[in-house]
Short mmCIF file of C-alpha atoms and ligand atoms in Angstrom, two decimals:
data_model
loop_
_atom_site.label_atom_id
_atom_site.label_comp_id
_atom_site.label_asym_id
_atom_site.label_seq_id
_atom_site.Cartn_x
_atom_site.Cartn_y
_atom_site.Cartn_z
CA UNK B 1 134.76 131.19 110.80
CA UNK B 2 133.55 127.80 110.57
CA UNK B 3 134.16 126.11 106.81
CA UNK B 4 131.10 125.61 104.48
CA UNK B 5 128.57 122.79 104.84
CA UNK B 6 129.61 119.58 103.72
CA UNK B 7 127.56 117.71 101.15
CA UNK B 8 128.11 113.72 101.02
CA UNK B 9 129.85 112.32 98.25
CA UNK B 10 126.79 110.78 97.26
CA UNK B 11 125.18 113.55 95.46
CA UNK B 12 127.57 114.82 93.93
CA UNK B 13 127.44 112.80 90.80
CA UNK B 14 123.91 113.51 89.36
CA UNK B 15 122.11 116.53 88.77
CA UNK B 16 118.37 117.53 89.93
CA UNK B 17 116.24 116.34 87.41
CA UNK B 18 116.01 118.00 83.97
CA UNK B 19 112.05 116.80 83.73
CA UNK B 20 110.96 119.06 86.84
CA UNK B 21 113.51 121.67 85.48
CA UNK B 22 111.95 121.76 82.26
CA UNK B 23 108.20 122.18 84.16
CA UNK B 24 109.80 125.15 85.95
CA UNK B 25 110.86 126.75 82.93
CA UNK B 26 107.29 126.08 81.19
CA UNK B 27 105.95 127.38 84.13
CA UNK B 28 108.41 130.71 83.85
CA UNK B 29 107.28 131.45 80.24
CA UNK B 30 104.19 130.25 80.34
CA UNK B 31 104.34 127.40 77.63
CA UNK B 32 102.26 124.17 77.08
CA UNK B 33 104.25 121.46 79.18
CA UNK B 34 104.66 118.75 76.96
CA UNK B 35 107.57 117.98 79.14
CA UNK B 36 107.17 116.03 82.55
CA UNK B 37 104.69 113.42 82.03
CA UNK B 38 101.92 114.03 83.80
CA UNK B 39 98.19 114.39 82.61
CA UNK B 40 96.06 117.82 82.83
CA UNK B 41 92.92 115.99 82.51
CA UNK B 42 91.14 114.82 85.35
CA UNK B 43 91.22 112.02 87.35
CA UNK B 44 88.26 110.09 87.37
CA UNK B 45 85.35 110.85 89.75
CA UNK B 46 84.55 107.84 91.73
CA UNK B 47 88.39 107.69 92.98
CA UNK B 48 88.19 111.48 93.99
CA UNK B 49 85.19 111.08 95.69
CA UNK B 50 86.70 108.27 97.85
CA UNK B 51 89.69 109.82 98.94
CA UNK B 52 87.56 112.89 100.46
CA UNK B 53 85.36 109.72 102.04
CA UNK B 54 88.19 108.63 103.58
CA UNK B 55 89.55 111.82 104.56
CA UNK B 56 85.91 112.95 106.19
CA UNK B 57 85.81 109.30 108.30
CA UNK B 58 89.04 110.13 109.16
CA UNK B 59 91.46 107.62 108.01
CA UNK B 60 94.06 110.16 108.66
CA UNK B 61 96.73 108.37 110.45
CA UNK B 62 99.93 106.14 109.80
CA UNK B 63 98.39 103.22 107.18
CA UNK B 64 100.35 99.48 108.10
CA UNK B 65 103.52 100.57 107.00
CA UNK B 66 103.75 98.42 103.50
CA UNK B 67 100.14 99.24 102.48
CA UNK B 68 96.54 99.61 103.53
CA UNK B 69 95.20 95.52 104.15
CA UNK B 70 92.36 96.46 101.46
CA UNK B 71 94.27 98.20 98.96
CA UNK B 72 97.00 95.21 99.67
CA UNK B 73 93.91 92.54 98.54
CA UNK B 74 92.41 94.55 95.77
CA UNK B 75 96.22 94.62 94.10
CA UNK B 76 96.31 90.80 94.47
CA UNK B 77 93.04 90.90 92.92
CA UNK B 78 94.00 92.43 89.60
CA UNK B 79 97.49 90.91 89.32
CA UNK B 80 95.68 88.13 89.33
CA UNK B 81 92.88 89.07 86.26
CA UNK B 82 95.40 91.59 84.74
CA UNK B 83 98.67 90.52 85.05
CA UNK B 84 98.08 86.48 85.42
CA UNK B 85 100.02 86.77 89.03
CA UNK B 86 99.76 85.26 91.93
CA UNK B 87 100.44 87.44 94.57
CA UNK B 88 99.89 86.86 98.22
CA UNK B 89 98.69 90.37 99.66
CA UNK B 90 100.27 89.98 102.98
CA UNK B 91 103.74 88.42 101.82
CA UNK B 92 104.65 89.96 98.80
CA UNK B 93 103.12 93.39 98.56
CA UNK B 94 104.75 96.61 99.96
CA UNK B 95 102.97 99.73 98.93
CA UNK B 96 105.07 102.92 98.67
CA UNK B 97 105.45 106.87 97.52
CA UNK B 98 105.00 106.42 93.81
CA UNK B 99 106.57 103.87 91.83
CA UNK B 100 109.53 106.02 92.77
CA UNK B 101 110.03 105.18 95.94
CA UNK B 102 109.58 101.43 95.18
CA UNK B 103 112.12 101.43 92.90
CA UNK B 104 114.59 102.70 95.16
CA UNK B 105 113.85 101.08 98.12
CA UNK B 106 114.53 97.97 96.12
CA UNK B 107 117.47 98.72 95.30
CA UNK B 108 118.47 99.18 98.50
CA UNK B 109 117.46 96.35 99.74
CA UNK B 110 118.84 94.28 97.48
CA UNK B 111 121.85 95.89 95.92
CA UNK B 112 125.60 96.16 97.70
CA UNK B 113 127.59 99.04 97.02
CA UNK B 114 129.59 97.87 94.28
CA UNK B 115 126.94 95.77 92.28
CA UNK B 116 126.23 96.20 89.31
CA UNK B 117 123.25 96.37 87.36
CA UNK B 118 122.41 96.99 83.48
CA UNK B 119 119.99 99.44 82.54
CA UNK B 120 118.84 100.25 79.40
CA UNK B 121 119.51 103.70 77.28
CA UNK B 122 117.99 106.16 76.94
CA UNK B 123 116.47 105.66 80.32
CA UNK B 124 114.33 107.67 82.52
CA UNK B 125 116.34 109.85 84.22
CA UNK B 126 115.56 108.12 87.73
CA UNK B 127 117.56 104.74 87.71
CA UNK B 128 121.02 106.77 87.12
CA UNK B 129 120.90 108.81 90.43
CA UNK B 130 119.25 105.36 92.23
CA UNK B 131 121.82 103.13 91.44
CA UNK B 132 124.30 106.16 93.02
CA UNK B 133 121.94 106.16 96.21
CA UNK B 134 122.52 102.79 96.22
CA UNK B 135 126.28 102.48 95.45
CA UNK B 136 125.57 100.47 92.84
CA UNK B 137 127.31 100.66 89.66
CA UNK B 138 125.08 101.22 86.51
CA UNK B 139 125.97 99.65 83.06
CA UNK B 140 124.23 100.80 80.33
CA UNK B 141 123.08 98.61 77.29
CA UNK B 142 122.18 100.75 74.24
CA UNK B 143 118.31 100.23 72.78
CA UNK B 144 119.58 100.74 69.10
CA UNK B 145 117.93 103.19 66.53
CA UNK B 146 116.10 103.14 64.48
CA UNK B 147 113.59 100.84 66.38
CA UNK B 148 115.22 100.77 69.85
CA UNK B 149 115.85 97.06 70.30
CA UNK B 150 119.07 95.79 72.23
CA UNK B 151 121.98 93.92 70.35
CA UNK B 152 121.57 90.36 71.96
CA UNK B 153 125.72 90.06 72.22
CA UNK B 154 125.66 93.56 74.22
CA UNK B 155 123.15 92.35 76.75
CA UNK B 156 125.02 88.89 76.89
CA UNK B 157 128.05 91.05 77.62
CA UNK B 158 126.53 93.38 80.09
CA UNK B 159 125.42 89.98 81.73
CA UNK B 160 128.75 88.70 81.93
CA UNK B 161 130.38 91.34 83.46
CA UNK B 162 128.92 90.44 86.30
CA UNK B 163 125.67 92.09 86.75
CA UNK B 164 123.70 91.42 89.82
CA UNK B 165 120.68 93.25 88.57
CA UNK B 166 118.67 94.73 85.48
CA UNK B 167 116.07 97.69 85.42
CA UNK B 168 113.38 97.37 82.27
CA UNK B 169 110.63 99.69 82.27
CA UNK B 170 108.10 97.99 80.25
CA UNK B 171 106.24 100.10 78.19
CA UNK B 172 109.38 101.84 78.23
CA UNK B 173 109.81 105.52 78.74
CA UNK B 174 111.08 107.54 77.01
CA UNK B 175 111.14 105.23 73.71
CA UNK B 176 107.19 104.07 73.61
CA UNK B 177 108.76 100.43 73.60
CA UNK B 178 106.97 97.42 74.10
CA UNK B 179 109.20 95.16 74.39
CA UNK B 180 108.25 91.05 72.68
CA UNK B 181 107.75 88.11 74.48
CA UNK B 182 110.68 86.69 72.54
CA UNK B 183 113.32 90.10 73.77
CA UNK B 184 111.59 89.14 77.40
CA UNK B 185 112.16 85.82 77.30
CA UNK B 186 116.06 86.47 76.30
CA UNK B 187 116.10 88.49 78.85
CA UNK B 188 114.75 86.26 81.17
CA UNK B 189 117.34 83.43 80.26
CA UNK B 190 120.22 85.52 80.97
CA UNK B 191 118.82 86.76 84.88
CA UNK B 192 118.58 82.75 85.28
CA UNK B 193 122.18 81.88 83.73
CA UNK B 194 123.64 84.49 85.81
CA UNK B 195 121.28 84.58 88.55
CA UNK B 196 120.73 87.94 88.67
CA UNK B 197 117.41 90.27 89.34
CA UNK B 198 114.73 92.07 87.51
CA UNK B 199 113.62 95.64 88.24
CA UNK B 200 110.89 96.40 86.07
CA UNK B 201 109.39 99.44 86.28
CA UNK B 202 105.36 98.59 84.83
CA UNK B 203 104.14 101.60 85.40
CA UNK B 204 102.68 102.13 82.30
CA UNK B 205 100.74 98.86 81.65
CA UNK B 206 97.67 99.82 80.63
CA UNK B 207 98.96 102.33 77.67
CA UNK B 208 99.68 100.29 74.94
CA UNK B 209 98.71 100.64 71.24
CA UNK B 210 97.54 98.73 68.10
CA UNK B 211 95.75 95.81 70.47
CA UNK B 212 99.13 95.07 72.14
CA UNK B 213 99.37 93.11 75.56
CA UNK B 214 101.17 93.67 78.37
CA UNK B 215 103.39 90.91 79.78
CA UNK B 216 104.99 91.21 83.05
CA UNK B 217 108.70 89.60 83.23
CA UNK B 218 107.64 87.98 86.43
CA UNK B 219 105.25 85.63 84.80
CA UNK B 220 108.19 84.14 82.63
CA UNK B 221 109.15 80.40 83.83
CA UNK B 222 111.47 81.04 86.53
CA UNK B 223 110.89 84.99 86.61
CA UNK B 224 108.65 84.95 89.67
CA UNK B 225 111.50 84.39 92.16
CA UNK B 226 114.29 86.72 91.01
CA UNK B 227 111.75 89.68 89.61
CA UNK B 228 110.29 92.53 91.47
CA UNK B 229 107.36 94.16 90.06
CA UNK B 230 106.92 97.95 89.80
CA UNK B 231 104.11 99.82 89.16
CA UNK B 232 101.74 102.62 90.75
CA UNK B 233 98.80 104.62 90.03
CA UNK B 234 99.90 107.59 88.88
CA UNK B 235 99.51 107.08 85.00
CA UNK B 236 96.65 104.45 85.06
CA UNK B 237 94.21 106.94 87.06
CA UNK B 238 95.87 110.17 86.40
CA UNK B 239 96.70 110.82 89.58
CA UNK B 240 100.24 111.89 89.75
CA UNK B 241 100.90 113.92 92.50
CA UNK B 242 98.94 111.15 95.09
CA UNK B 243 102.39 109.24 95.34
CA UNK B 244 100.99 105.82 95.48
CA UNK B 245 103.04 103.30 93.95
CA UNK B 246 103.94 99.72 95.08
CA UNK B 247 106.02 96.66 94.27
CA UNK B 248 105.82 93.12 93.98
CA UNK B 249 108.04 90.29 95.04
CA UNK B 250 108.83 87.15 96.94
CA UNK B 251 108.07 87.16 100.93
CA UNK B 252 112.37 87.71 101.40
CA UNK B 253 112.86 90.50 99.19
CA UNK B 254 109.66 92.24 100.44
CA UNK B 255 110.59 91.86 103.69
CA UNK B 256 114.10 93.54 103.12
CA UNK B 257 112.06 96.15 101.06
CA UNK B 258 109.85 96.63 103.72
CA UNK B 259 112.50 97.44 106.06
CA UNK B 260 114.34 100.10 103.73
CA UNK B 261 110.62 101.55 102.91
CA UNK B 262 109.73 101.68 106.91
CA UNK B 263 112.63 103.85 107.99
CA UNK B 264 112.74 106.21 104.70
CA UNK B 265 108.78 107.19 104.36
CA UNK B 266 106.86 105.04 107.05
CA UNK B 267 104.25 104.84 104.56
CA UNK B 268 102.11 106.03 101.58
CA UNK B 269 98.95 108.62 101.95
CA UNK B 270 96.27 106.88 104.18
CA UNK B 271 93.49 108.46 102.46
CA UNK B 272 94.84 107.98 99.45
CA UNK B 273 95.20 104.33 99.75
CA UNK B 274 92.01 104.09 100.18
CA UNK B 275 90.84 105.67 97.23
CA UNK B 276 93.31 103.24 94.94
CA UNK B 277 91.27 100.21 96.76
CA UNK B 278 88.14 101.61 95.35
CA UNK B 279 90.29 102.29 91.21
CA UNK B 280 91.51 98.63 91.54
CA UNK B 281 87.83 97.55 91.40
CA UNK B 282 86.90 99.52 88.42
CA UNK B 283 85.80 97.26 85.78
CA UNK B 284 87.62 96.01 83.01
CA UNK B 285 86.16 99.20 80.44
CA UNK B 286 87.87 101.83 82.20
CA UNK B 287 91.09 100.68 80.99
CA UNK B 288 89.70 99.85 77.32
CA UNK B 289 88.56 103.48 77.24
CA UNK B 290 91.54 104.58 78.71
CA UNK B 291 93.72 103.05 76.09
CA UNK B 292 90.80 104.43 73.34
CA UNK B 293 91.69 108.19 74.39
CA UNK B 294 95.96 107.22 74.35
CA UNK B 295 95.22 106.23 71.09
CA UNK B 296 93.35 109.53 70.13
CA UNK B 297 96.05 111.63 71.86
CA UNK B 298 98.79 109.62 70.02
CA UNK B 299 97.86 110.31 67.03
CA UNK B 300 97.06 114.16 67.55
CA UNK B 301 100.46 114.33 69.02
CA UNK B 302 102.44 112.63 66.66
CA UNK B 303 100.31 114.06 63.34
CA UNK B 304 101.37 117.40 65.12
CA UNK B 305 105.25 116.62 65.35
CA UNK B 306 105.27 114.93 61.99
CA UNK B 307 103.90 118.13 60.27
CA UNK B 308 105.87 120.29 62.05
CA UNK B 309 109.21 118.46 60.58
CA UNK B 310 110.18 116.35 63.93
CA UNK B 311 111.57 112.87 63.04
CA UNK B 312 110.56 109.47 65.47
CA UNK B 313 110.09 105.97 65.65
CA UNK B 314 106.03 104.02 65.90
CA UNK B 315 105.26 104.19 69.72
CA UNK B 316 104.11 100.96 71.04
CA UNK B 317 103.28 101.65 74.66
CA UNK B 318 103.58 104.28 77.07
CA UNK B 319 102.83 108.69 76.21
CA UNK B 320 106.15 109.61 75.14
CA UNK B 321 108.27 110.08 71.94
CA UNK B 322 111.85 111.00 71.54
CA UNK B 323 112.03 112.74 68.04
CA UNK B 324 115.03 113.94 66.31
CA UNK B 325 115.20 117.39 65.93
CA UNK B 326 117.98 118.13 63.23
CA UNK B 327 115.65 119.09 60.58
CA UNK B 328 115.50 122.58 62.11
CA UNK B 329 119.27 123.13 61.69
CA UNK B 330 120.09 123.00 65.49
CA UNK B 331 122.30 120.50 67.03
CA UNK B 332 122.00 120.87 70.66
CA UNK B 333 118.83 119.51 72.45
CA UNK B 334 119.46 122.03 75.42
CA UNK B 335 119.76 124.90 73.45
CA UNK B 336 116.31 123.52 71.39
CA UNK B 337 114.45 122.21 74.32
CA UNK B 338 115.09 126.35 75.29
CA UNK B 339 114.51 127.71 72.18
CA UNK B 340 111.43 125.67 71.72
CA UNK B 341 110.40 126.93 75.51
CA UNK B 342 110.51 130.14 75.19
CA UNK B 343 109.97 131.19 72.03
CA UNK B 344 107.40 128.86 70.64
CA UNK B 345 106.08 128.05 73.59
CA UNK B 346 105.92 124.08 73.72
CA UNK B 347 108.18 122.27 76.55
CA UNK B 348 109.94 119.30 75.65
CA UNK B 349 112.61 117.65 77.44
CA UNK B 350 116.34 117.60 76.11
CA UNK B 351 117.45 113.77 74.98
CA UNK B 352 120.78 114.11 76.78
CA UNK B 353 118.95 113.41 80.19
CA UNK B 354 118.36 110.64 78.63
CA UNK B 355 121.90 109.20 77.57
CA UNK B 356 125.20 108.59 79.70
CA UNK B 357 127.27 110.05 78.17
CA UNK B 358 124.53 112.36 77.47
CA UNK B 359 125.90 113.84 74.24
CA UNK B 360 124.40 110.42 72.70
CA UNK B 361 121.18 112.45 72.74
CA UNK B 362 121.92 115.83 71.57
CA UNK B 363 119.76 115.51 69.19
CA UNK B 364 116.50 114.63 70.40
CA UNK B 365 113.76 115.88 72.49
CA UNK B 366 111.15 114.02 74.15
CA UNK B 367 107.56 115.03 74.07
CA UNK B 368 105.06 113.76 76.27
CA UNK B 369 101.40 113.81 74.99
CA UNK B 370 99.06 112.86 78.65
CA UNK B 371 97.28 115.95 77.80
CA UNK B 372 93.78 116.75 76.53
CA UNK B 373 93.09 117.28 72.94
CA UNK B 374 92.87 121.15 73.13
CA UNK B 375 96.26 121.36 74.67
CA UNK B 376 97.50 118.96 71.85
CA UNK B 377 96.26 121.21 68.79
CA UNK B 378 97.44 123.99 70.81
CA UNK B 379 100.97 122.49 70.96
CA UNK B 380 100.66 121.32 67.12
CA UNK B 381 99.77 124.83 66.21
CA UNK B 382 102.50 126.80 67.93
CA UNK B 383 105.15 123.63 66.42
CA UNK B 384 104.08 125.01 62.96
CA UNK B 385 106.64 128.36 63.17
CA UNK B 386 109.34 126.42 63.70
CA UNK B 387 111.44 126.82 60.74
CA UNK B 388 112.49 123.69 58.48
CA UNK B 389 116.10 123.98 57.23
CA UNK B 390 115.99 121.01 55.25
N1 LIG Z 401 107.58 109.73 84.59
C1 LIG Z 401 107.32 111.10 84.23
C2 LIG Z 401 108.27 111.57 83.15
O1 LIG Z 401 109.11 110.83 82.72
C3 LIG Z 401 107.34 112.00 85.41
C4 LIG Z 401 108.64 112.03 86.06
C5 LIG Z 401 108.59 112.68 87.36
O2 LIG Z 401 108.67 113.90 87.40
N2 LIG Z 401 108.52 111.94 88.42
O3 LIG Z 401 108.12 112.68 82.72
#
């Protein structure tokens, strides 16, 4: 009898991801999922209609490996009007999976087993099981309550103990931080003193609140070198499930990128691509409007968790909030996040996926709130029978 399968060291020290799990379990008990974050709106027309174009002429094949030459210009294009970039489409661009897969492919391509690199908690549940893809060795810098900023001497510590890398995801998830110019630019002093990278995960850019800008690290004096850019279209045109995401960084790094990105997926969706070339050219109203109906659902969703008794901090940026559940007399975010499943019927997400060690956030749930207004009130309305003990 042979002896069981073998599964690689590798894995064994992170968990599938609670998010899905929790979109499962809404799915089980039939709940509103105000867990993963992904919108059940639509996406908008004119970037459905052009992937089907490109479907019916029949780009159907293998795109060039690190993006579709249009889609590749058109993202130049807008760092250049959006993000005050300048990006050389053929040199610095690699398009991949989702935002995902460009973080890391990154990381592999630029990270030793061994290094280390800082990220900030709570974090999205992704960079932990990266960095152990990678071999890299995470160390994790606390974003402080009540308003989730870092303790300067921390990061400066983090820095010193030799950190090769950070990840920032700016607006961050799960907090609904927007991080300053003035935290970016200590930030960016520190990669330069120690000569480290910058991850940052930009994927949502274009939801921020309260007239707020967004300011990628890489435009920082001396940023543009050691920074690679994240970001993807999944939250900005509400296409999740298309997997297109892409990164940005100097002609080196991309080209070690492009490697790890070649031999893992080949490439992104070839229809698909296509259809981002045709969002990157919408004008610059779509994404007032879009941060016009963030703001509405904001403030349905947070109205909704306030009455109902949840405690949380202003979100900035982003469509999350970690709240604090303890005024309904329960002290473990599992058992709530189950509770709240299945017998309210609202899906959240437990805060200790959030938190190494994850007991930092047993007592918090994040909501996510990419949803359209009738699922909000919905959610609200169900929230109200959950009983205050304080
Ligand atoms: N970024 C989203 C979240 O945090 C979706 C995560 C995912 O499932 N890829 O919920």
């Amino acid at each position: 009898m042979g002896s069981a399968p073998r599964v690689a060291d590798r894995v064994q020290h992170f968990t599938e991801s609670v998010i899905r799990e929790m979109t499962r379990l809404n799915n089980l008990y039939d709940s509103i999922n105000l867990s993963q974050g992904f919108p059940d709106f639509p996406a908008p027309a004119e970037i459905k209609e052009a992937a089907i174009k490109a479907i019916r002429d029949d780009i159907n094949q293998y795109a060039v490996t690190w993006g579709a030459p249009n889609l590749r210009r058109n993202l130049a294009e807008k760092y250049r009007w959006f993000n005050g970039m300048d990006v050389d489409p053929d040199k610095h661009i690699t398009v991949t999976c989702g935002a995902t897969e460009a973080m890391i492919s990154a990381m592999l391509a630029t990270l030793n087993p061994g290094d280390k690199f800082i990220v900030l908690q709570p974090f999205y549940e992704n960079y932990w099981p990266d960095g152990m893809i990678s071999g890299a060795e995470p160390i994790f810098v606390s974003l402080h309550a009540p308003d989730f900023r870092w303790d300067e001497a921390e990061m400066r510590a983090a820095f010193a103990r030799g950190a090769r890398a950070i990840i920032i995801n700016n607006p961050n998830n799960p907090t609904g931080r927007v991080f300053t110019r003035a935290e970016l630019q200590f930030l960016a002093g520190l990669c330069i003193e120690y000569n480290a990278l910058a991850f940052t995960d930009e994927i949502y850019e274009h939801i921020l609140y309260d007239g707020r800008q967004h300011i990628s690290l890489a435009t920082l004096p001396g940023m543009a070198d050691r920074t690679i850019t994240i970001s993807g279209f999944s939250k900005t045109y509400s296409v999740t499930g298309w997997r297109i995401g892409y990164c940005i960084a100097t002609e080196e790094i991309s080209k070690a990128i492009r490697k790890v990105h070649d031999f893992l997926t080949v490439g992104a969706p070839a229809p698909l691509q296509e259809a981002g070339a045709v969002a990157l050219k919408f004008p610059r109203a779509y994404y007032d409007q879009l941060r016009v109906d963030y703001t509405r659902r904001r403030s349905l969703c947070l109205s909704a968790l306030r009455d109902a008794g949840f405690a949380f901090e202003p979100v900035e940026g982003a469509y999350y909030v970690m709240t604090d559940f303890s005024n309904f007399g329960m002290d473990h975010d599992v058992e709530f996040a189950h509770y709240l499943v299945k017998e309210i019927g609202v899906a959240s997400v437990p805060g200790s996926s959030f938190y190494m060690p994850p007991d930092l956030g047993r007592h918090q749930v994040r909501f996510c709130f990419c949803k359209r207004d009738e699922t909000l009130i919905a959610a609200g309305e169900r929230l109200t029978q959950l009983k205050r003990t304080r």
